[in-house]
Coordinates of C-alpha atoms in Angstrom, one line a residue:
X1395 CA -46.8 120.2 -6.8
X1396 CA -44.6 121.8 -4.0
X1397 CA -43.5 118.4 -3.8
X1398 CA -41.8 118.7 -6.7
X1399 CA -39.5 121.7 -6.0
X1400 CA -36.0 120.4 -6.0
X1401 CA -32.4 121.6 -4.5
X1402 CA -31.1 122.3 -9.0
X1403 CA -34.5 125.1 -9.4
X1404 CA -33.5 127.0 -5.4
X1405 CA -29.8 126.7 -7.0
X1406 CA -31.1 128.6 -9.1
X1407 CA -32.7 130.8 -8.6
X1408 CA -30.9 131.5 -5.7
X1409 CA -27.3 132.3 -8.3
X1410 CA -29.6 134.6 -11.1
X1411 CA -30.6 136.7 -7.4
X1412 CA -27.0 137.0 -7.0
X1413 CA -26.1 137.4 -9.8
X1414 CA -28.7 140.3 -11.2
X1415 CA -29.4 138.1 -14.6
X1416 CA -30.6 135.0 -16.1
X1417 CA -27.3 135.1 -18.3
X1418 CA -24.3 135.9 -15.8
X1419 CA -26.7 133.0 -13.4
X1420 CA -25.9 130.2 -16.6
X1421 CA -22.6 131.2 -16.3
X1422 CA -22.2 130.4 -12.8
X1423 CA -24.1 127.0 -12.1
X1424 CA -22.7 126.4 -16.5
X1425 CA -25.9 125.7 -17.8
X1426 CA -28.0 127.9 -21.0
X1427 CA -30.0 131.1 -20.4
X1428 CA -32.8 129.5 -21.8
X1429 CA -32.6 126.4 -19.7
X1430 CA -32.1 129.6 -16.2
X1431 CA -35.2 130.9 -17.7
X1432 CA -37.7 127.6 -18.2
X1433 CA -35.8 126.2 -14.4
X1434 CA -37.5 129.8 -13.0
X1435 CA -40.6 129.5 -14.6
X1436 CA -41.2 125.9 -13.6
X1437 CA -40.3 127.3 -10.0
X1438 CA -42.6 130.0 -10.2
X1439 CA -45.5 127.8 -11.1
X1440 CA -45.0 125.2 -8.4
X1441 CA -44.9 127.9 -5.9
X1442 CA -47.9 129.7 -7.0
X1443 CA -46.0 133.0 -7.2
X1444 CA -43.7 135.6 -9.6
X1445 CA -40.0 135.7 -8.7
X1446 CA -38.5 138.5 -11.1
X1447 CA -40.4 141.3 -12.3
X1448 CA -39.1 140.9 -16.0
X1449 CA -40.7 144.2 -17.2
X1450 CA -37.3 145.7 -16.6
X1451 CA -33.4 145.3 -18.4
X1452 CA -33.1 143.1 -15.3
X1453 CA -35.4 140.2 -13.4
X1454 CA -35.7 142.6 -10.7
X1455 CA -37.3 140.2 -6.8
X1456 CA -40.5 140.4 -6.2
X1457 CA -41.7 141.6 -2.4
X1458 CA -43.0 137.4 -2.7
X1459 CA -39.3 136.2 -3.9
X1460 CA -36.6 138.4 -1.3
X1461 CA -38.8 136.8 1.1
X1462 CA -39.2 132.9 -0.7
X1463 CA -35.1 133.9 -1.3
X1464 CA -34.6 133.4 2.4
X1465 CA -35.8 129.9 2.7
X1466 CA -34.8 128.8 -0.8
X1467 CA -30.5 130.0 0.7
X1468 CA -31.9 128.3 4.7
X1469 CA -32.9 124.7 2.1
X1470 CA -29.7 124.8 0.5
X1471 CA -27.3 125.3 3.4
X1472 CA -28.6 123.1 5.1
X1473 CA -28.0 120.0 2.2
X1474 CA -24.7 121.2 2.5
X1475 CA -24.3 121.7 6.2
X1476 CA -26.3 117.3 5.4
X1477 CA -23.4 117.0 2.9
X1478 CA -20.5 117.7 4.8
X1479 CA -21.3 115.9 8.0
X1480 CA -21.6 112.8 5.7
X1481 CA -18.7 113.3 4.0
X1482 CA -16.9 113.5 7.8
X1483 CA -18.8 110.4 8.2
X1484 CA -18.5 107.9 5.7
X1485 CA -14.7 109.9 3.9
X1486 CA -12.4 108.9 7.3
X1487 CA -10.1 111.7 8.4
X1488 CA -8.2 114.0 6.0
X1489 CA -5.1 112.7 4.6
X1490 CA -3.6 116.1 5.8
X1491 CA -5.9 119.7 7.1
X1492 CA -4.5 122.8 5.3
X1493 CA -5.9 126.2 6.1
X1494 CA -5.0 129.5 4.6
X1495 CA -5.8 132.5 7.8
X1496 CA -5.7 136.1 7.1
X1497 CA -3.3 137.6 8.5
X1498 CA -5.6 140.5 10.8
X1499 CA -6.5 136.7 12.8
X1500 CA -4.4 137.2 16.2
X1501 CA -2.5 134.0 16.7
X1502 CA -2.4 133.7 19.8
X1503 CA -6.0 131.6 19.1
X1504 CA -4.7 130.0 16.4
X1505 CA -1.5 128.2 18.2
X1506 CA -4.0 127.2 21.4
X1507 CA -6.6 126.0 18.4
X1508 CA -3.9 123.6 16.7
X1509 CA -2.3 122.9 19.3
X1510 CA -5.8 121.1 20.6
X1511 CA -5.9 119.5 17.1
X1512 CA -2.6 118.0 17.6
X1513 CA -4.4 116.0 20.0
X1514 CA -7.2 115.3 18.7
X1515 CA -5.8 114.1 15.2
X1516 CA -2.4 113.8 15.9
X1517 CA -2.1 111.6 12.6
X1518 CA -3.1 114.9 10.3
X1519 CA -0.1 117.5 9.2
X1520 CA -1.2 121.5 9.4
X1521 CA -0.7 122.7 7.5
X1522 CA -1.1 126.1 7.9
X1523 CA -1.0 130.0 5.8
X1524 CA -1.4 133.4 6.4
X1525 CA -2.0 135.7 4.1
X1526 CA -3.9 139.0 3.6
X1527 CA -7.0 140.1 1.4
X1528 CA -7.7 137.6 -1.9
X1529 CA -4.8 135.9 -1.1
X1530 CA -6.7 134.2 1.6
X1531 CA -9.2 133.1 -0.5
X1532 CA -6.6 131.9 -4.1
X1533 CA -5.4 128.5 -2.8
X1534 CA -9.8 127.5 -1.3
X1535 CA -10.5 127.9 -5.2
X1536 CA -7.2 126.7 -6.4
X1537 CA -7.9 123.3 -4.5
X1538 CA -4.3 124.4 -2.2
X1539 CA -6.2 125.0 0.4
X1540 CA -9.5 122.5 2.5
X1541 CA -10.8 126.6 3.5
X1542 CA -10.1 130.1 4.3
X1543 CA -10.1 132.4 7.9
X1544 CA -11.1 135.6 6.4
X1545 CA -11.5 138.6 7.4
X1546 CA -10.4 141.6 4.7
X1547 CA -11.8 140.6 2.3
X1548 CA -14.8 142.9 1.5
X1549 CA -17.1 140.4 -1.0
X1550 CA -15.9 137.1 -2.2
X1551 CA -16.0 134.6 -5.6
X1552 CA -19.5 132.8 -6.3
X1553 CA -19.2 129.2 -5.3
X1554 CA -18.6 129.8 -2.0
X1555 CA -20.1 128.6 1.2
X1556 CA -19.2 131.6 4.5
X1557 CA -19.4 130.4 8.5
X1558 CA -18.7 133.5 11.5
X1559 CA -16.2 132.9 13.2
X1560 CA -16.5 136.4 15.1
X1561 CA -14.7 139.6 15.0
X1562 CA -11.2 141.6 15.2
X1563 CA -10.7 145.1 16.8
X1564 CA -9.3 147.1 14.2
X1565 CA -7.0 150.8 15.1
X1566 CA -5.7 153.5 12.8
X1567 CA -2.8 154.1 14.5
X1568 CA 0.4 156.5 13.9
X1569 CA 3.8 156.6 15.7
X1570 CA 3.2 159.3 19.1
X1571 CA 6.5 161.8 17.1
X1572 CA 3.8 162.0 14.1
X1573 CA 2.1 164.7 13.4
X1574 CA -0.9 163.2 13.1
X1575 CA -0.7 162.1 16.6
X1576 CA -1.1 166.1 17.7
X1577 CA -3.5 167.2 15.7
X1578 CA -6.2 167.3 18.6
X1579 CA -10.1 166.0 18.1
X1580 CA -11.1 163.6 15.8
X1581 CA -9.1 164.0 12.4
X1582 CA -10.5 165.0 9.0
X1583 CA -10.3 163.4 5.9
X1584 CA -8.6 166.4 4.4
X1585 CA -5.5 166.1 6.4
X1586 CA -5.2 162.6 6.6
X1587 CA -4.5 163.2 2.7
X1588 CA -1.4 165.3 3.4
X1589 CA 0.3 161.7 4.9
X1590 CA 1.1 158.4 3.7
X1591 CA -0.6 155.5 4.9
X1592 CA 0.1 152.2 4.8
X1593 CA -2.3 149.8 3.2
X1594 CA -1.7 145.8 2.9
X1595 CA -1.0 144.6 -1.2
X1596 CA -2.8 141.8 -2.5
X1597 CA -1.0 138.7 -3.9
X1598 CA -3.5 137.6 -5.6
X1599 CA -5.6 139.2 -8.5
X1600 CA -9.0 138.9 -6.7
X1601 CA -9.2 142.9 -5.7
X1602 CA -7.7 144.2 -8.0
X1603 CA -8.9 147.1 -9.1
X1604 CA -10.2 148.0 -5.8
X1605 CA -8.9 150.5 -3.0
X1606 CA -10.3 149.0 0.7
X1607 CA -10.5 151.4 3.5
X1608 CA -7.4 153.7 1.8
X1609 CA -8.1 157.2 2.7
X1610 CA -4.8 159.3 1.5
X1611 CA -3.8 159.6 -2.2
X1612 CA -0.6 158.7 -1.2
X1613 CA 0.3 155.4 -0.2
X1614 CA 2.6 153.1 0.5
X1615 CA 2.2 149.4 -0.2
X1616 CA 3.2 146.3 2.2
X1617 CA 2.5 143.0 1.4
X1618 CA 3.2 141.4 5.7
X1619 CA 1.6 143.0 8.4
X1620 CA 4.8 143.0 10.3
X1621 CA 6.1 144.6 8.2
X1622 CA 3.4 147.4 7.8
X1623 CA 3.9 147.3 12.0
X1624 CA 7.7 148.2 12.3
X1625 CA 7.1 151.0 9.7
X1626 CA 3.9 151.9 11.6
X1627 CA 6.4 152.5 15.3
X1628 CA 9.1 153.4 12.9
X1629 CA 7.2 157.0 12.1
X1630 CA 7.3 156.4 8.1
X1631 CA 3.0 156.0 7.8
X1632 CA -0.3 156.3 8.9
X1633 CA -2.5 153.2 8.7
X1634 CA -5.0 150.6 10.5
X1635 CA -4.0 147.5 12.1
X1636 CA -6.4 144.9 14.2
X1637 CA -6.5 146.8 17.8
X1638 CA -4.3 142.6 18.9
X1639 CA -1.2 143.3 17.5
X1640 CA -0.6 147.1 18.5
X1641 CA -2.4 147.6 22.0
X1642 CA 1.4 147.3 23.5
X1643 CA 2.3 149.4 21.4
X1644 CA -0.3 151.5 22.5
X1645 CA 0.0 151.5 26.2
X1646 CA 4.1 152.1 26.5
X1647 CA 3.9 154.5 23.7
X1648 CA 5.0 154.2 21.4
X1649 CA 1.9 154.7 18.9
X1650 CA -0.9 157.2 19.2
X1651 CA -5.1 155.6 18.7
X1652 CA -6.5 158.3 15.8
X1653 CA -10.1 159.7 15.8
X1654 CA -9.9 159.9 12.1
X1655 CA -13.4 160.9 10.2
X1656 CA -16.5 158.2 9.6
X1657 CA -14.0 155.8 11.4
X1658 CA -16.3 155.2 15.8
X1659 CA -14.8 155.7 18.3
X1660 CA -12.4 152.5 19.2
X1661 CA -12.4 151.8 16.0
X1662 CA -14.1 148.9 13.9
X1663 CA -15.2 145.5 13.7
X1664 CA -13.4 143.1 11.0
X1665 CA -15.4 140.1 10.9
X1666 CA -14.0 137.3 10.7
X1667 CA -14.9 134.1 8.7
X1668 CA -14.3 130.7 8.1
X1669 CA -14.8 130.1 3.8
X1670 CA -14.7 127.0 1.8
X1671 CA -15.7 125.1 -1.1
X1672 CA -19.2 124.5 -1.0
X1673 CA -19.2 121.9 -3.6
X1674 CA -16.2 120.6 -1.0
X1675 CA -16.1 121.1 2.6
X1676 CA -13.3 120.0 5.2
X1677 CA -14.5 116.7 5.9
X1678 CA -13.9 115.8 9.9
X1679 CA -10.8 117.7 10.7
X1680 CA -11.5 120.6 9.0
X1681 CA -15.2 120.7 9.8
X1682 CA -13.1 120.2 14.0
X1683 CA -11.5 123.6 13.5
X1684 CA -13.1 125.5 12.5
X1685 CA -15.7 124.3 15.2
X1686 CA -13.2 125.2 17.6
X1687 CA -12.1 128.3 15.8
X1688 CA -16.3 129.4 17.2
X1689 CA -16.6 128.4 20.2
X1690 CA -13.6 130.9 21.5
X1691 CA -15.0 133.2 19.4
X1692 CA -18.7 132.8 21.3
X1693 CA -16.0 133.0 24.2
X1694 CA -14.0 135.8 23.4
X1695 CA -10.8 134.9 22.4
X1696 CA -10.6 136.9 18.9
X1697 CA -9.8 140.0 20.4
X1698 CA -6.9 138.7 22.6
X1699 CA -3.2 139.9 23.4
X1700 CA -1.0 137.9 19.8

């Protein structure tokens, strides 16, 4: 019976586990709820185990379901990877490569990769956009970009494949003449709340109603990281920045790294990932760029100078 297990069954199993209900899974895979329920039941019969406990209001993965879900994800990811490679082999080069880059990613690393890209694919125009938060993802969802390099959005919509690239170090800073810079020891949240926090705003609707890293009730919002940097240096507030964008300012005394409650010494490590629509993986040029960025990450370059 196991030979009869289909990729469609595994995708529906994964959707049901991710969405937390059969009805939500049905909307995701564009099937009826009854079709999803029947598919899951058939899969359970073929595997000989119960994947979901249906005794509550919502189905919950059983112990066996949790273990087999990892196998299902690996199988689906493997097939998607095979499709991506096959597309590259059969489809030829993209007419142009469009990508959206998270503003936190080191621009020097991107420029060095683009230089290699020009030598590798001289006939393929490269179009890069730098955005933050959900604005990195929206062009990918809208099919206006082949992939996005994401670091500043902790949750992603369904239908996207995620490939880890590396990390970027993230620190909290204020100008050397800002009141917080004179605080001795770890700064409690109550003290932070007395000062304006400078935060990036999302130019898309993907993170509407959600806050990421906001610790003060008083915020000034900027859609541009370079504007935020200028405001920080001018003493207009405090906030988080990628270390590579402020390391020189800290070294020369314009900015001071803040020790903040619940933030580990040395700041945070922000994961950076390449994301693309699972149904439309990047072609040869996009695949090359993702792999090159991964290699640079292995070499430790994404945390380098701006």
